[in-house]
CSV table of C-alpha atoms in Angstrom, one decimal:
chain,number,residue,atom,x,y,z
R,1,MET,CA,43.6,130.6,194.7
R,2,LYS,CA,44.9,127.2,193.5
R,3,PRO,CA,45.7,124.7,196.2
R,4,ILE,CA,49.0,123.0,196.9
R,5,LEU,CA,48.7,119.2,196.7
R,6,GLN,CA,50.7,117.5,199.4
R,7,VAL,CA,51.2,113.8,198.9
R,8,GLU,CA,52.4,112.5,202.3
R,9,ASP,CA,51.5,109.4,204.3
R,10,ASP,CA,53.0,110.4,207.6
R,11,ALA,CA,50.4,112.2,209.7
R,12,ASN,CA,53.0,113.9,211.8
R,13,ASP,CA,54.8,115.3,208.8
R,14,VAL,CA,51.4,116.6,207.5
R,15,ILE,CA,50.9,118.6,210.7
R,16,LEU,CA,54.5,119.8,210.8
R,17,LEU,CA,54.3,121.0,207.2
R,18,GLU,CA,51.0,122.6,207.7
R,19,HIS,CA,52.4,124.6,210.6
R,20,ALA,CA,55.5,125.6,208.6
R,21,MET,CA,53.5,126.7,205.6
R,22,LYS,CA,51.5,129.0,207.9
R,23,SER,CA,54.7,130.4,209.3
R,24,ALA,CA,56.1,130.9,205.9
R,25,GLY,CA,53.0,132.9,204.9
R,26,VAL,CA,51.6,130.5,202.4
R,27,THR,CA,47.9,131.4,201.9
R,28,ASN,CA,47.0,128.8,199.3
R,29,PRO,CA,44.7,126.0,200.5
R,30,ILE,CA,46.6,122.7,201.2
R,31,GLN,CA,45.0,119.5,200.0
R,32,VAL,CA,46.5,116.4,201.5
R,33,VAL,CA,46.4,112.9,200.1
R,34,SER,CA,48.1,110.0,201.8
R,35,ASP,CA,49.1,107.6,199.1
R,36,GLY,CA,50.2,107.5,195.5
R,37,ARG,CA,47.0,106.1,194.1
R,38,GLN,CA,45.0,108.9,195.8
R,39,ALA,CA,47.4,111.4,194.3
R,40,ILE,CA,46.7,110.1,190.8
R,41,ASP,CA,42.9,110.0,191.5
R,42,TYR,CA,43.0,113.6,192.7
R,43,LEU,CA,44.9,114.8,189.6
R,44,GLN,CA,42.6,113.1,187.2
R,45,GLY,CA,39.5,114.0,189.1
R,46,ALA,CA,38.5,110.4,189.7
R,47,GLY,CA,36.2,108.9,192.3
R,48,LYS,CA,35.7,111.2,195.3
R,49,PHE,CA,37.9,113.8,193.7
R,50,GLY,CA,35.4,114.3,190.8
R,51,ASP,CA,34.3,117.7,192.0
R,52,ARG,CA,36.8,120.2,190.6
R,53,GLU,CA,35.3,123.0,192.7
R,54,GLN,CA,36.1,121.1,195.8
R,55,TYR,CA,39.3,119.6,194.5
R,56,PRO,CA,40.8,122.0,192.0
R,57,MET,CA,43.9,121.3,190.0
R,58,PRO,CA,46.9,122.3,192.2
R,59,CYS,CA,49.5,124.9,191.3
R,60,LEU,CA,52.2,122.8,193.0
R,61,VAL,CA,52.6,119.2,194.1
R,62,LEU,CA,54.8,118.3,197.0
R,63,LEU,CA,55.6,114.6,196.6
R,64,ASP,CA,57.0,112.2,199.1
R,65,LEU,CA,59.1,109.3,197.8
R,66,LYS,CA,57.9,106.4,199.9
R,67,LEU,CA,54.2,106.1,199.6
R,68,PRO,CA,51.7,103.3,199.9
R,69,TYR,CA,50.3,101.6,196.7
R,70,VAL,CA,52.1,103.8,194.1
R,71,MET,CA,55.6,105.2,194.9
R,72,GLY,CA,56.4,108.9,194.5
R,73,LEU,CA,58.7,108.3,191.5
R,74,ASP,CA,55.9,106.5,189.7
R,75,VAL,CA,53.4,109.2,190.5
R,76,LEU,CA,55.9,111.6,189.0
R,77,LYS,CA,56.2,109.5,185.9
R,78,TRP,CA,52.4,109.4,185.6
R,79,ILE,CA,52.2,113.2,185.9
R,80,ARG,CA,54.7,113.8,183.2
R,81,GLN,CA,53.1,111.3,180.9
R,82,GLN,CA,49.4,112.2,181.6
R,83,ILE,CA,49.3,115.8,182.8
R,84,GLY,CA,52.5,117.1,181.0
R,85,THR,CA,55.4,119.3,181.9
R,86,GLU,CA,53.6,122.3,183.2
R,87,LEU,CA,52.6,121.1,186.6
R,88,VAL,CA,55.3,121.9,189.2
R,89,VAL,CA,56.4,118.8,191.1
R,90,VAL,CA,58.8,119.2,194.0
R,91,MET,CA,60.0,116.1,195.7
R,92,LEU,CA,60.0,116.5,199.5
R,93,THR,CA,61.2,113.5,201.4
R,94,ALA,CA,62.9,112.5,204.7
R,95,SER,CA,66.0,111.0,203.1
R,96,ALA,CA,67.2,110.1,199.6
R,97,GLU,CA,69.6,107.9,197.8
R,98,GLU,CA,71.7,109.3,194.9
R,99,ALA,CA,69.8,106.9,192.5
R,100,ASP,CA,66.4,108.3,193.6
R,101,ILE,CA,67.6,111.9,193.1
R,102,ARG,CA,68.9,111.2,189.7
R,103,THR,CA,65.8,109.3,188.7
R,104,ALA,CA,63.5,112.0,190.0
R,105,TYR,CA,65.3,114.7,187.9
R,106,ASN,CA,65.4,112.5,184.9
R,107,ARG,CA,61.7,111.9,185.1
R,108,GLY,CA,61.1,115.6,185.2
R,109,ALA,CA,60.9,116.6,188.9
R,110,ASN,CA,61.3,120.4,189.2
R,111,ALA,CA,63.3,120.2,192.4
R,112,PHE,CA,64.2,117.7,195.1
R,113,LEU,CA,64.3,118.6,198.8
R,114,THR,CA,64.9,116.7,201.9
R,115,LYS,CA,63.0,117.6,205.0
R,116,PRO,CA,65.2,119.4,207.6
R,117,SER,CA,64.8,118.2,211.1
R,118,GLU,CA,64.8,121.7,212.7
R,119,ALA,CA,61.5,123.6,212.6
R,120,SER,CA,63.2,126.9,211.9
R,121,LYS,CA,65.0,125.5,208.8
R,122,LEU,CA,61.7,124.0,207.6
R,123,ASP,CA,60.1,127.4,207.8
R,124,ASP,CA,62.9,129.0,205.9
R,125,MET,CA,62.8,126.3,203.2
R,126,LEU,CA,59.1,126.7,202.8
R,127,ARG,CA,59.4,130.5,202.6
R,128,ALA,CA,62.0,130.1,199.8
R,129,LEU,CA,59.9,127.5,198.1
R,130,LYS,CA,56.8,129.8,198.3
R,131,ASP,CA,58.7,132.8,196.9
R,132,PHE,CA,60.3,130.8,194.1
R,133,TRP,CA,57.4,128.7,192.8
R,134,LEU,CA,54.4,130.9,193.7
R,135,THR,CA,55.9,134.3,193.0
R,136,TYR,CA,58.9,134.2,190.7
R,137,ASN,CA,58.4,131.2,188.5
R,138,THR,CA,56.3,131.6,185.4
R,139,LEU,CA,54.0,129.0,183.8
R,140,PRO,CA,52.6,129.3,180.2
R,141,ARG,CA,49.1,129.8,181.4
R,142,GLU,CA,50.0,132.6,183.7
R,143,SER,CA,51.8,134.4,180.9
R,144,PHE,CA,48.7,134.0,178.7
R,145,GLU,CA,46.4,135.3,181.4
R,146,ARG,CA,48.7,138.4,181.8
R,147,ALA,CA,48.8,139.0,178.1
R,148,THR,CA,45.0,138.9,177.8
R,149,GLY,CA,44.5,140.9,181.0
R,150,ALA,CA,42.6,138.0,182.6
R,151,LYS,CA,44.6,138.6,185.8
R,152,SER,CA,45.9,141.9,187.1
R,153,LEU,CA,49.4,142.9,186.2
R,154,ASP,CA,52.0,142.9,188.9
R,155,SER,CA,55.0,145.1,188.7
R,156,ARG,CA,57.6,142.3,188.8
R,157,THR,CA,56.5,140.9,185.5
R,158,THR,CA,55.8,143.9,183.4
R,159,LEU,CA,58.1,144.3,180.4
R,160,PHE,CA,61.8,144.7,181.0
R,161,GLY,CA,62.8,148.3,180.9
R,162,TYR,CA,60.0,149.8,182.9
R,163,LEU,CA,61.2,150.9,186.2
R,164,PRO,CA,58.7,151.3,189.0
R,165,SER,CA,59.6,153.7,191.8
R,166,ARG,CA,61.9,152.3,194.5
R,167,ASN,CA,59.4,152.8,197.3
R,168,GLY,CA,57.2,150.3,195.6
R,169,ALA,CA,54.1,152.5,195.8
R,170,ASP,CA,53.9,153.1,192.1
R,171,HIS,CA,52.7,149.9,190.5
R,172,GLU,CA,51.2,151.6,187.4
R,173,ALA,CA,53.2,151.8,184.2
R,174,PRO,CA,53.9,155.4,183.2
R,175,LYS,CA,51.4,156.8,180.8
R,176,LYS,CA,52.6,157.2,177.3
R,177,ALA,CA,53.0,160.7,176.0
R,178,VAL,CA,50.5,161.4,173.2
R,179,ASN,CA,52.1,163.4,170.5
R,180,GLU,CA,50.0,163.8,167.4
A,1,MET,CA,83.6,124.3,198.1
A,2,SER,CA,80.9,126.7,197.4
A,3,ASP,CA,78.4,125.9,194.7
A,4,THR,CA,78.9,127.6,191.4
A,5,ILE,CA,76.2,129.1,189.3
A,6,LEU,CA,76.6,129.5,185.6
A,7,LEU,CA,75.0,132.5,183.9
A,8,VAL,CA,74.5,132.0,180.2
A,9,GLU,CA,74.0,135.6,179.0
A,10,ASP,CA,75.2,137.5,175.9
A,11,GLU,CA,74.1,141.0,176.9
A,12,GLU,CA,77.0,142.6,178.7
A,13,SER,CA,74.8,145.1,180.4
A,14,ASP,CA,72.6,142.3,181.8
A,15,VAL,CA,75.7,140.5,183.1
A,16,GLU,CA,76.8,143.7,184.8
A,17,ILE,CA,73.4,144.3,186.4
A,18,PHE,CA,73.3,140.7,187.6
A,19,MET,CA,76.8,141.0,189.2
A,20,LEU,CA,75.8,144.3,190.8
A,21,ALA,CA,72.6,142.9,192.2
A,22,ALA,CA,74.4,139.8,193.5
A,23,LYS,CA,77.0,142.0,195.2
A,24,GLU,CA,74.2,144.1,196.8
A,25,VAL,CA,72.6,141.1,198.4
A,26,ARG,CA,76.0,139.6,199.4
A,27,PHE,CA,75.6,136.6,197.1
A,28,GLU,CA,79.1,135.1,197.6
A,29,ASN,CA,78.9,131.9,195.6
A,30,PRO,CA,81.2,131.9,192.5
A,31,ILE,CA,79.4,133.0,189.3
A,32,GLN,CA,80.7,131.9,186.0
A,33,VAL,CA,79.6,133.6,182.8
A,34,VAL,CA,79.5,132.3,179.3
A,35,LYS,CA,78.3,134.5,176.5
A,36,ASP,CA,76.8,132.2,173.9
A,37,GLY,CA,75.3,128.8,173.4
A,38,GLN,CA,78.5,127.3,172.0
A,39,GLU,CA,80.5,128.5,174.9
A,40,ALA,CA,77.9,127.0,177.3
A,41,MET,CA,78.3,123.6,175.6
A,42,ASP,CA,82.1,123.9,175.8
A,43,TYR,CA,81.8,124.8,179.5
A,44,PHE,CA,79.7,121.7,180.2
A,45,SER,CA,81.8,119.4,178.1
A,46,GLY,CA,85.0,120.8,179.6
A,47,THR,CA,86.5,121.4,176.1
A,48,GLY,CA,89.0,124.1,175.1
A,49,LYS,CA,89.6,126.7,177.8
A,50,TYR,CA,87.1,125.0,180.1
A,51,PHE,CA,89.3,121.8,180.4
A,52,ASP,CA,90.1,122.5,184.0
A,53,ARG,CA,87.1,121.3,186.1
A,54,GLU,CA,88.6,122.8,189.3
A,55,ARG,CA,88.5,126.3,187.8
A,56,PHE,CA,85.3,125.7,185.9
A,57,PRO,CA,83.3,123.3,188.0
A,58,LEU,CA,79.9,121.9,186.9
A,59,PRO,CA,77.4,124.4,188.2
A,60,ALA,CA,74.8,123.7,190.9
A,61,LEU,CA,72.4,125.9,189.0
A,62,VAL,CA,72.4,127.2,185.4
A,63,LEU,CA,70.6,130.4,184.5
A,64,LEU,CA,70.0,130.3,180.8
A,65,ASP,CA,69.0,133.2,178.6
A,66,LEU,CA,67.0,132.1,175.5
A,67,LYS,CA,68.2,134.6,173.0
A,68,LEU,CA,71.8,133.8,172.4
A,69,PRO,CA,74.2,134.1,169.5
A,70,TYR,CA,75.4,131.0,167.6
A,71,ARG,CA,73.1,128.6,169.4
A,72,MET,CA,69.9,129.5,170.9
A,73,GLY,CA,69.2,128.8,174.6
A,74,MET,CA,66.6,126.3,173.6
A,75,VAL,CA,69.2,124.3,171.6
A,76,VAL,CA,71.5,124.3,174.6
A,77,LEU,CA,68.7,123.1,176.8
A,78,HIS,CA,67.8,120.4,174.3
A,79,TRP,CA,71.4,119.3,174.0
A,80,LEU,CA,71.8,119.1,177.8
A,81,ARG,CA,68.8,116.9,178.2
A,82,THR,CA,70.0,114.5,175.5
A,83,GLN,CA,73.3,114.0,177.3
A,84,SER,CA,72.9,111.4,180.0
A,85,LYS,CA,75.5,113.2,182.1
A,86,PHE,CA,73.7,116.5,182.1
A,87,LYS,CA,70.2,115.3,181.9
A,88,SER,CA,69.5,116.0,185.5
A,89,ILE,CA,71.5,119.3,185.9
A,90,ILE,CA,69.3,122.1,187.2
A,91,VAL,CA,68.5,124.6,184.4
A,92,VAL,CA,66.4,127.7,185.2
A,93,VAL,CA,65.5,129.8,182.1
A,94,PHE,CA,66.2,133.4,182.8
A,95,THR,CA,65.0,135.7,180.0
A,96,SER,CA,63.0,138.8,179.1
A,97,SER,CA,60.6,136.7,177.0
A,98,GLU,CA,57.1,136.3,178.3
A,99,ASN,CA,55.9,134.6,175.2
A,100,ALA,CA,53.7,131.7,176.2
A,101,LEU,CA,55.2,129.5,173.4
A,102,ASP,CA,58.7,130.1,174.7
A,103,ILE,CA,57.6,129.1,178.2
A,104,SER,CA,55.7,126.0,177.1
A,105,LYS,CA,58.7,124.9,174.9
A,106,ALA,CA,61.2,125.5,177.7
A,107,TYR,CA,59.2,123.2,180.1
A,108,GLU,CA,58.8,120.6,177.3
A,109,GLU,CA,62.5,120.6,176.7
A,110,GLY,CA,63.1,120.0,180.4
A,111,ALA,CA,63.7,123.4,182.1
A,112,ASN,CA,63.3,123.1,185.8
A,113,ALA,CA,61.8,126.6,186.0
A,114,TYR,CA,61.2,129.7,184.0
A,115,LEU,CA,62.0,133.2,185.2
A,116,VAL,CA,61.2,136.5,183.6
A,117,LYS,CA,64.0,139.0,184.3
A,118,PRO,CA,62.9,141.5,186.9
A,119,PRO,CA,62.7,145.1,185.7
A,120,THR,CA,64.6,146.6,188.6
A,121,LEU,CA,68.0,146.2,190.2
A,122,GLU,CA,66.2,145.9,193.6
A,123,GLY,CA,63.8,143.2,192.2
A,124,LEU,CA,66.8,141.3,190.8
A,125,GLY,CA,68.5,141.4,194.2
A,126,TYR,CA,65.5,139.9,195.9
A,127,LEU,CA,65.4,137.2,193.2
A,128,ILE,CA,69.1,136.3,193.6
A,129,ARG,CA,68.6,136.1,197.3
A,130,ASN,CA,65.6,133.7,196.7
A,131,LEU,CA,67.7,131.6,194.2
A,132,LYS,CA,70.3,131.2,197.0
A,133,ASN,CA,67.7,130.3,199.6
A,134,PHE,CA,65.8,127.8,197.4
A,135,TRP,CA,68.2,126.3,194.9
A,136,LEU,CA,71.4,126.5,197.0
A,137,ASN,CA,69.6,125.5,200.2
A,138,PRO,CA,71.6,122.9,202.1
A,139,ASP,CA,68.6,120.5,201.9
A,140,MET,CA,68.3,120.8,198.2
A,141,ARG,CA,69.4,117.6,196.6
A,142,ARG,CA,71.2,117.4,193.2
A,143,PRO,CA,72.9,114.6,191.5
A,144,GLN,CA,76.6,114.4,192.3
A,145,TRP,CA,79.1,114.5,189.5
A,146,PRO,CA,82.0,112.0,189.6
A,147,LEU,CA,84.8,114.3,188.5
A,148,GLU,CA,87.0,111.6,187.0
A,149,ASN,CA,84.3,110.6,184.6
A,150,LEU,CA,83.7,114.0,183.3
A,151,LYS,CA,87.1,114.8,181.7
A,152,THR,CA,86.2,113.3,178.4
A,153,VAL,CA,82.6,113.8,177.4
A,154,PRO,CA,82.1,112.8,173.8
A,155,PHE,CA,81.4,116.1,172.0
A,156,VAL,CA,79.6,114.9,168.9
A,157,GLY,CA,76.3,115.3,167.4
A,158,HIS,CA,75.8,119.0,167.6
A,159,ALA,CA,74.9,119.2,164.0
A,160,VAL,CA,72.4,116.4,164.5
A,161,VAL,CA,70.8,118.0,167.5
A,162,LEU,CA,70.6,121.3,165.8
A,163,LYS,CA,69.1,119.8,162.7
A,164,LYS,CA,66.6,117.8,164.6
A,165,PHE,CA,65.7,120.8,166.7
A,166,THR,CA,65.3,123.3,163.8
A,167,ALA,CA,63.3,120.7,161.9
A,168,LYS,CA,60.7,120.8,164.6
A,169,TRP,CA,60.2,124.5,164.1
């Protein structure tokens, strides 16, 4: 399972988020880096992040705005220029100015969230985030893997028109009648 | 005022199913529907019958089908991303296509996300609830639209955009 890369310099927020992710049922490993330079090193597999088995490419980046060395919006710019448009980047920050929000979307952020102060709201947000990005959203590679059978089919993404039974027990497509 | 979502969908039956699923999960935000790419562009620009921004507000979230009459969904997306005013509007592709090229192209053109239509009404209901919880979350941040500046968006360059776009294919 691909990890989630969390780019966050505040140690308290790291702990809070880790806890909330668990509550929300996120089972992906979480990799944490604490500044923008490390985020870029991680993503290009430089320095201590050279081992891709230990530091695999993430399925999702949670990116803070205010970071040491390289700011979040510059990390985002680097990602879109160097990695491309297929890595999901969600900005997650304590507060935001209108200009930051606009710049983030213009630079290709997939979404922009502010951290709620209440723990229960943070849990709900992360549950929604998990469901949207890790279950519903489709990336080109996933589609390719499905088409070639590299990954097992799940009922949600089979072709439109096939109706699995409502109790959810039947996850197999109905067998085609063979008339020869 | 409750956030509006804009559904760009030409298949009447798909619109009906969407409305039904939304009702079942008690999705109460206003849903505006436009039936083709041209109408979508008119809606954003506030031209013709979409002049009244109070009745037809800019949406918090656009669900965009790719296979549309007159102008394909991809052209609408490309057009939105070349307009400085709409560059940062949230567009989620919502289609039955699982073609890897469509998916890659959509992200390249600046889609925020790509959803394949769920095969069941129940599945669609869950998805709509999730859209509400994620994209319409009170802590989701979107650029604000100054209303007074939006009355007259220059509506030129369609032909140019279309030509440029089709030339790439």
